[in-house]
Short mmCIF file of C-alpha atoms in Angstrom, two decimals:
data_model
loop_
_atom_site.label_atom_id
_atom_site.label_comp_id
_atom_site.label_asym_id
_atom_site.label_seq_id
_atom_site.Cartn_x
_atom_site.Cartn_y
_atom_site.Cartn_z
CA MET A 1 3.10 -25.00 6.71
CA PRO A 2 -0.73 -25.13 6.28
CA ASP A 3 -1.31 -23.80 9.81
CA LEU A 4 1.21 -20.58 9.36
CA VAL A 5 0.45 -17.48 10.71
CA ASP A 6 1.18 -15.37 8.19
CA LEU A 7 1.89 -11.87 8.82
CA PHE A 8 4.59 -11.23 5.98
CA SER A 9 1.91 -8.85 4.29
CA ASP A 10 -1.58 -8.17 3.53
CA THR A 11 -0.85 -9.30 -0.05
CA GLN A 12 -0.68 -13.15 1.69
CA SER A 13 -4.62 -13.19 2.17
CA ARG A 14 -6.83 -15.44 0.03
CA PRO A 15 -9.93 -15.02 -1.54
CA SER A 16 -12.51 -16.10 0.76
CA ALA A 17 -15.08 -18.90 -0.23
CA GLY A 18 -18.26 -16.15 -0.90
CA MET A 19 -15.32 -14.41 -3.01
CA ARG A 20 -14.56 -17.34 -5.18
CA GLU A 21 -18.54 -17.91 -5.53
CA ALA A 22 -19.10 -14.64 -6.81
CA MET A 23 -16.19 -14.51 -9.23
CA ALA A 24 -17.40 -18.16 -10.94
CA ARG A 25 -20.90 -16.24 -11.42
CA ALA A 26 -19.40 -13.16 -12.73
CA GLU A 27 -21.39 -11.50 -15.72
CA VAL A 28 -18.47 -10.43 -18.06
CA GLY A 29 -17.92 -8.93 -21.28
CA ASP A 30 -14.46 -7.37 -23.32
CA GLU A 31 -12.67 -4.79 -21.05
CA GLN A 32 -11.15 -3.31 -24.04
CA ALA A 33 -14.34 -2.78 -25.61
CA GLY A 34 -15.94 -1.08 -22.40
CA SER A 35 -18.62 -4.00 -22.36
CA ASP A 36 -17.54 -5.97 -19.65
CA PRO A 37 -20.35 -5.43 -16.89
CA ALA A 38 -18.29 -6.10 -13.54
CA THR A 39 -15.20 -4.26 -14.62
CA ASN A 40 -17.28 -0.93 -15.22
CA ALA A 41 -19.30 -1.37 -12.30
CA LEU A 42 -16.08 -1.71 -10.13
CA CYS A 43 -14.68 1.48 -11.53
CA ALA A 44 -17.86 3.33 -10.98
CA ARG A 45 -18.05 2.29 -7.51
CA VAL A 46 -14.23 3.03 -6.65
CA ALA A 47 -14.25 6.13 -8.52
CA ASP A 48 -17.47 7.32 -6.32
CA LEU A 49 -15.93 6.33 -3.65
CA LEU A 50 -12.70 8.56 -3.96
CA GLY A 51 -15.06 11.26 -5.16
CA MET A 52 -13.45 11.41 -8.27
CA GLU A 53 -15.25 11.62 -12.02
CA ASP A 54 -13.75 8.36 -13.61
CA ALA A 55 -11.71 5.25 -13.07
CA VAL A 56 -9.69 2.36 -14.70
CA PHE A 57 -9.19 -1.36 -13.29
CA MET A 58 -5.65 -2.30 -13.51
CA PRO A 59 -3.82 -5.65 -12.75
CA SER A 60 -1.39 -4.19 -9.75
CA GLY A 61 -1.01 -1.08 -7.43
CA THR A 62 2.68 -1.03 -9.35
CA MET A 63 0.96 -0.20 -12.60
CA CYS A 64 -1.44 2.34 -11.15
CA ASN A 65 1.70 4.54 -10.14
CA LEU A 66 3.63 4.32 -13.11
CA VAL A 67 0.50 4.90 -15.14
CA ALA A 68 -0.38 8.11 -13.19
CA ILE A 69 3.54 8.92 -13.61
CA LEU A 70 3.44 8.65 -17.19
CA VAL A 71 0.20 10.25 -18.05
CA GLN A 72 1.56 13.53 -15.69
CA THR A 73 5.02 13.91 -16.59
CA ARG A 74 6.87 13.73 -19.09
CA PRO A 75 10.94 12.75 -19.47
CA GLY A 76 13.27 14.44 -17.81
CA ASP A 77 11.03 15.65 -15.05
CA GLU A 78 11.22 15.22 -11.47
CA ILE A 79 8.61 13.68 -9.29
CA VAL A 80 9.17 14.26 -5.00
CA VAL A 81 8.22 11.14 -2.90
CA ASP A 82 8.92 9.94 0.48
CA GLY A 83 12.39 8.06 0.68
CA THR A 84 10.41 5.01 2.16
CA SER A 85 7.94 4.87 -0.25
CA HIS A 86 6.88 1.78 -2.86
CA ILE A 87 7.40 4.31 -5.83
CA PHE A 88 10.94 5.02 -4.78
CA ASN A 89 11.92 1.36 -3.27
CA THR A 90 9.91 -1.64 -4.56
CA GLU A 91 8.72 -0.75 -8.25
CA ALA A 92 11.84 -1.79 -10.32
CA ALA A 93 12.63 1.82 -10.69
CA GLY A 94 9.83 1.96 -13.34
CA ALA A 95 9.37 5.62 -12.86
CA ALA A 96 12.98 6.28 -14.13
CA ALA A 97 13.54 3.25 -16.48
CA ILE A 98 9.93 3.66 -18.07
CA ALA A 99 8.47 7.47 -17.53
CA GLY A 100 12.39 8.96 -17.66
CA VAL A 101 11.57 11.01 -14.55
CA ALA A 102 14.14 11.68 -11.56
CA THR A 103 12.82 10.48 -8.40
CA LEU A 104 13.60 13.16 -5.15
CA PRO A 105 13.29 11.23 -1.93
CA LEU A 106 12.30 12.99 1.12
CA ALA A 107 13.86 12.01 4.48
CA THR A 108 10.94 11.01 7.04
CA ARG A 109 10.60 9.67 10.42
CA ASP A 110 7.50 7.84 9.67
CA GLY A 111 6.79 7.90 6.06
CA VAL A 112 4.84 11.34 6.67
CA PHE A 113 6.68 14.63 5.26
CA SER A 114 5.35 17.96 5.80
CA ALA A 115 4.14 20.95 3.32
CA ALA A 116 7.51 22.63 4.08
CA GLN A 117 9.68 19.65 3.33
CA ALA A 118 7.26 19.56 -0.10
CA GLU A 119 7.83 23.39 -0.62
CA ALA A 120 11.74 22.89 0.09
CA ALA A 121 11.82 20.30 -2.47
CA ILE A 122 10.41 22.06 -5.47
CA ARG A 123 13.22 23.29 -7.44
CA PRO A 124 13.56 26.69 -9.12
CA ALA A 125 13.08 26.49 -12.72
CA ALA A 126 16.55 26.32 -14.76
CA ARG A 127 17.76 24.64 -17.97
CA THR A 128 19.91 22.43 -16.18
CA ALA A 129 17.73 21.23 -13.61
CA PRO A 130 15.04 18.57 -14.11
CA ARG A 131 11.72 20.27 -14.24
CA PRO A 132 9.42 19.37 -10.94
CA ALA A 133 6.17 17.51 -11.99
CA LEU A 134 4.61 15.91 -9.41
CA ILE A 135 4.35 15.24 -5.42
CA SER A 136 3.29 11.51 -4.30
CA ILE A 137 1.98 10.63 -0.92
CA GLU A 138 1.41 7.36 0.27
CA ASN A 139 -1.27 6.84 2.80
CA THR A 140 -1.15 4.50 4.71
CA THR A 141 2.96 4.11 4.57
CA ALA A 142 3.66 0.48 3.55
CA PHE A 143 7.63 0.68 4.94
CA SER A 144 7.32 3.29 7.65
CA GLY A 145 5.01 1.36 10.10
CA GLY A 146 1.47 1.89 8.53
CA SER A 147 1.66 5.64 9.59
CA ILE A 148 -1.95 7.45 8.55
CA TRP A 149 -1.30 10.83 7.13
CA PRO A 150 -3.20 13.32 8.98
CA LEU A 151 -5.86 15.05 6.68
CA ASP A 152 -4.50 18.56 7.44
CA THR A 153 -0.74 17.62 5.92
CA VAL A 154 -2.53 15.69 3.25
CA ARG A 155 -4.12 18.86 2.37
CA GLU A 156 -1.44 21.23 3.00
CA VAL A 157 1.08 19.32 0.72
CA ARG A 158 -1.68 19.21 -1.93
CA ASP A 159 -1.86 22.97 -1.84
CA VAL A 160 1.77 23.20 -2.35
CA ALA A 161 1.46 21.03 -5.37
CA ARG A 162 -1.31 23.17 -6.69
CA ARG A 163 0.60 26.97 -5.96
CA HIS A 164 3.62 25.58 -8.04
CA GLY A 165 1.49 23.97 -10.94
CA LEU A 166 2.42 20.14 -9.96
CA LYS A 167 0.15 17.29 -10.02
CA ALA A 168 -0.71 15.80 -6.76
CA HIS A 169 -0.91 11.87 -6.31
CA MET A 170 -2.22 9.80 -3.89
CA ASP A 171 -0.81 5.87 -3.65
CA GLY A 172 -3.72 4.79 -1.81
CA ALA A 173 -2.82 1.17 -1.63
CA ARG A 174 -4.05 0.84 2.16
CA LEU A 175 -6.08 3.91 2.27
CA LEU A 176 -9.10 2.25 3.68
CA ASN A 177 -7.03 1.16 6.36
CA ALA A 178 -6.77 4.46 7.08
CA VAL A 179 -10.36 5.49 6.72
CA ALA A 180 -11.02 2.29 9.01
CA ALA A 181 -8.91 3.81 11.72
CA THR A 182 -10.04 7.67 11.46
CA GLY A 183 -13.49 7.47 9.96
CA ILE A 184 -12.39 10.09 7.52
CA SER A 185 -13.76 9.10 4.13
CA ALA A 186 -11.73 7.81 1.01
CA ALA A 187 -12.97 10.87 -0.65
CA ASP A 188 -12.40 13.51 2.04
CA TYR A 189 -8.34 12.42 2.02
CA ALA A 190 -8.35 12.13 -1.84
CA ALA A 191 -9.79 15.48 -2.19
CA GLY A 192 -8.40 17.69 -4.90
CA PHE A 193 -6.05 15.07 -6.08
CA ASP A 194 -5.28 14.82 -9.98
CA SER A 195 -4.86 10.91 -9.54
CA ALA A 196 -5.34 8.41 -6.74
CA TRP A 197 -5.93 4.61 -6.31
CA ILE A 198 -6.90 1.67 -3.98
CA ASP A 199 -5.27 -2.02 -3.90
CA LEU A 200 -7.64 -4.91 -3.78
CA SER A 201 -5.34 -7.43 -3.32
CA LYS A 202 -4.18 -6.58 0.04
CA GLY A 203 -6.32 -6.25 3.09
CA LEU A 204 -9.77 -6.41 0.74
CA GLY A 205 -8.41 -10.16 -0.03
CA CYS A 206 -8.91 -10.01 -3.55
CA PRO A 207 -6.22 -12.13 -5.87
CA VAL A 208 -4.93 -9.47 -8.08
CA GLY A 209 -5.85 -5.69 -9.10
CA ALA A 210 -6.03 -2.15 -8.32
CA VAL A 211 -8.17 0.90 -9.44
CA LEU A 212 -6.87 3.96 -10.51
CA CYS A 213 -9.19 7.40 -10.23
CA GLY A 214 -8.95 10.81 -11.69
CA THR A 215 -10.53 12.95 -14.21
CA ARG A 216 -12.08 11.67 -17.14
CA GLU A 217 -9.45 13.05 -19.33
CA PHE A 218 -6.79 11.62 -17.15
CA ILE A 219 -8.47 8.06 -17.24
CA VAL A 220 -8.68 8.62 -21.43
CA GLU A 221 -4.69 8.89 -21.29
CA ALA A 222 -4.17 6.28 -18.33
CA TRP A 223 -5.86 3.66 -20.46
CA ARG A 224 -3.62 4.49 -23.61
CA TRP A 225 -0.62 3.63 -20.97
CA LYS A 226 -2.09 0.62 -19.75
CA TYR A 227 -2.85 -0.64 -23.33
CA ARG A 228 0.85 0.10 -24.13
CA LEU A 229 2.11 -1.97 -20.86
CA GLY A 230 0.26 -5.00 -21.68
CA GLY A 231 -2.11 -4.41 -18.48
CA ALA A 232 -5.80 -4.38 -20.75
CA MET A 233 -7.84 -7.22 -20.46
CA ARG A 234 -10.69 -9.25 -22.10
CA GLN A 235 -13.14 -10.95 -19.51
CA SER A 236 -11.80 -9.11 -16.67
CA GLY A 237 -14.97 -9.12 -14.83
CA VAL A 238 -13.93 -12.43 -13.12
CA LEU A 239 -11.45 -10.53 -10.98
CA ALA A 240 -13.43 -7.36 -11.19
CA ALA A 241 -16.19 -9.29 -9.51
CA ALA A 242 -13.60 -9.80 -6.55
CA GLY A 243 -13.23 -6.50 -6.06
CA LEU A 244 -17.03 -5.80 -5.50
CA TYR A 245 -17.41 -8.65 -3.26
CA ALA A 246 -14.72 -6.97 -1.27
CA LEU A 247 -16.07 -3.50 -1.02
CA ASP A 248 -19.36 -5.50 0.10
CA HIS A 249 -18.32 -8.01 2.56
CA HIS A 250 -14.25 -7.17 3.55
CA VAL A 251 -14.53 -3.33 4.24
CA ALA A 252 -15.54 -3.73 8.01
CA GLN A 253 -12.54 -6.55 8.46
CA LEU A 254 -9.88 -3.83 8.01
CA GLY A 255 -11.12 -2.05 11.22
CA VAL A 256 -10.49 -5.64 12.51
CA ASP A 257 -7.32 -5.87 10.97
CA ASN A 258 -6.34 -2.91 12.60
CA ASP A 259 -7.45 -3.83 15.78
CA ASN A 260 -5.30 -6.95 15.77
CA ALA A 261 -2.44 -4.99 14.94
CA ALA A 262 -2.78 -2.97 18.08
CA THR A 263 -2.98 -5.94 19.92
CA LEU A 264 0.22 -7.47 18.31
CA ASP A 265 1.88 -4.19 19.34
CA ARG A 266 0.92 -4.31 22.86
CA GLY A 267 2.38 -7.95 22.91
CA LEU A 268 5.54 -7.50 21.20
CA ARG A 269 6.28 -4.20 23.27
CA ALA A 270 5.94 -6.51 26.31
CA ILE A 271 8.92 -8.65 25.39
CA ASP A 272 12.45 -7.73 26.28
CA GLY A 273 14.37 -6.76 23.65
CA ILE A 274 12.03 -5.76 20.94
CA ALA A 275 11.63 -2.08 20.28
CA PHE A 276 9.46 0.16 18.65
CA GLU A 277 10.11 3.55 16.99
CA ALA A 278 6.52 4.72 16.80
CA ALA A 279 3.19 3.93 17.61
CA THR A 280 1.20 1.47 15.54
CA GLN A 281 -1.80 3.40 13.64
CA SER A 282 -3.00 0.60 11.36
CA ASN A 283 -2.38 -2.90 10.04
CA ILE A 284 1.34 -2.39 9.84
CA LEU A 285 3.89 -2.51 12.65
CA ARG A 286 7.52 -2.03 12.33
CA PHE A 287 9.90 -2.97 15.17
CA THR A 288 13.62 -3.94 16.04
CA VAL A 289 15.33 -6.71 17.29
CA GLU A 290 18.52 -4.83 17.87
CA GLY A 291 18.29 -5.31 21.72
CA LEU A 292 18.34 -9.16 21.29
CA ASN A 293 21.67 -8.95 19.52
CA ALA A 294 20.20 -10.52 16.83
CA THR A 295 19.60 -9.72 12.80
CA ALA A 296 16.13 -9.09 11.60
CA ALA A 297 16.95 -12.08 9.06
CA ALA A 298 17.82 -14.79 12.09
CA PHE A 299 14.83 -13.34 14.12
CA VAL A 300 12.28 -13.99 11.18
CA GLU A 301 13.82 -17.24 10.30
CA ALA A 302 13.59 -18.31 13.82
CA CYS A 303 9.75 -17.48 14.19
CA GLU A 304 8.83 -19.03 10.96
CA ARG A 305 10.29 -22.64 11.85
CA ARG A 306 7.74 -22.18 14.72
CA GLY A 307 5.02 -21.10 12.44
CA VAL A 308 4.76 -17.58 12.16
CA ARG A 309 6.11 -15.60 9.69
CA PHE A 310 7.12 -11.96 9.55
CA ARG A 311 9.59 -9.84 7.25
CA ALA A 312 12.99 -8.20 7.69
CA THR A 313 13.08 -5.22 6.18
CA GLY A 314 16.31 -4.01 7.27
CA ALA A 315 19.36 -5.25 9.04
CA HIS A 316 17.21 -5.22 12.85
CA GLU A 317 14.30 -4.14 11.37
CA VAL A 318 10.88 -6.30 11.06
CA ARG A 319 7.60 -5.80 9.84
CA ALA A 320 4.55 -7.62 10.58
CA THR A 321 1.22 -6.90 8.55
CA THR A 322 -2.53 -8.55 9.49
CA HIS A 323 -5.19 -9.48 7.39
CA LEU A 324 -8.21 -10.97 7.07
CA ASP A 325 -6.38 -14.49 7.13
CA VAL A 326 -4.86 -13.89 10.71
CA ASP A 327 -7.66 -14.12 13.45
CA ALA A 328 -7.14 -13.18 17.26
CA GLU A 329 -5.88 -16.71 17.78
CA GLY A 330 -3.13 -16.13 15.46
CA ILE A 331 -1.97 -12.88 16.85
CA THR A 332 -1.84 -14.35 20.16
CA ARG A 333 0.18 -17.36 18.59
CA ALA A 334 2.46 -14.64 17.16
CA ILE A 335 3.15 -13.05 20.14
CA ASP A 336 3.85 -16.09 22.02
CA VAL A 337 6.28 -17.60 19.48
CA ALA A 338 7.96 -14.07 19.04
CA GLY A 339 8.43 -14.05 23.13
CA GLY A 340 9.97 -17.50 22.96
CA VAL A 341 12.13 -16.67 19.80
CA ALA A 342 13.47 -13.12 21.85
CA ALA A 343 14.04 -15.48 24.96
CA ALA A 344 15.93 -17.91 23.28
CA PHE A 345 18.18 -14.94 21.76
CA ARG A 346 18.70 -13.49 24.97
CA ARG A 347 20.12 -16.59 26.14
CA GLY A 348 22.96 -16.31 23.76
CA GLY A 349 21.37 -18.49 21.20
CA ALA A 350 20.11 -18.25 17.60
CA GLY A 351 16.41 -19.22 18.54
CA GLY A 352 17.00 -22.64 18.28
CA SER A 353 17.60 -24.83 15.08
CA SER A 354 14.77 -27.45 15.87
CA PRO A 355 11.09 -26.73 14.73
CA ALA A 356 10.10 -28.26 17.96
CA ALA A 357 12.37 -25.98 19.94
#
């Protein structure tokens, strides 16, 4: 559907014309030999952005998380995460299958756990128990409504890890959305963490890629695992050029995306039968359609037939994510379509069966 308003995820964004041109003009070399200029420039740029010593370009954020775990744990260890985190829910259990670690998920309302929860999750040493090795936070949260971690909480949880000799990892796939919303720098958020990364293929609009940061020693080992996992590339500058272009031209758009999400939030809240559990803080909204006596799948299907795509994330829970390919007009259309579908469900229908309905 060419005029689809696609709010399924910010991964649905497409490279802009300027980005495609930058990719075509990229100066390239051999990434594995350390001689690809664009890739080297991107890694240096992101390391500086996050206030870290070094960085490595990865094919995906999932590989960033997995490699960070592989470098900083050993089989039989345990990592502590939020129960709705990407690591725990949508990475094909790579932490267990490949790194051989147990994952302890913490229950949260909004994807943000407290220092007290982190402290309580760290097991006392015992030969019969897994060894606690790493605490990971996700800022912003992917499946808890795009929550932004308060900086004080970030630092308190980091300090818990430090006190107990654990590593602190930050899944910063959408960290720059938090920066856009709060004005707090990425380096301030990542300060004192052993590893952190940002995604390029979400709000920044790149076709692929993420950049993992840490100390020089960490990156040496991260490179080893990247190679083992088949992530090493050759003329990766074609892809890295997209990242450099995005950092030059698309960062300001993240603030627009956050604003569009706020507008969508206000519009959806005004629809009888749609409810929110928490405030929208960044570019991700999470709402429920249980008040419509509708399943999330049925609601999403009915909206998509009318040209607006949401994402069902539970029996009644729906997620919407704004990005650079959805403008203010698209947000208005999404509100109108959701309102029409909700009205149909309130009348006892299933949102209609005709695309024109």
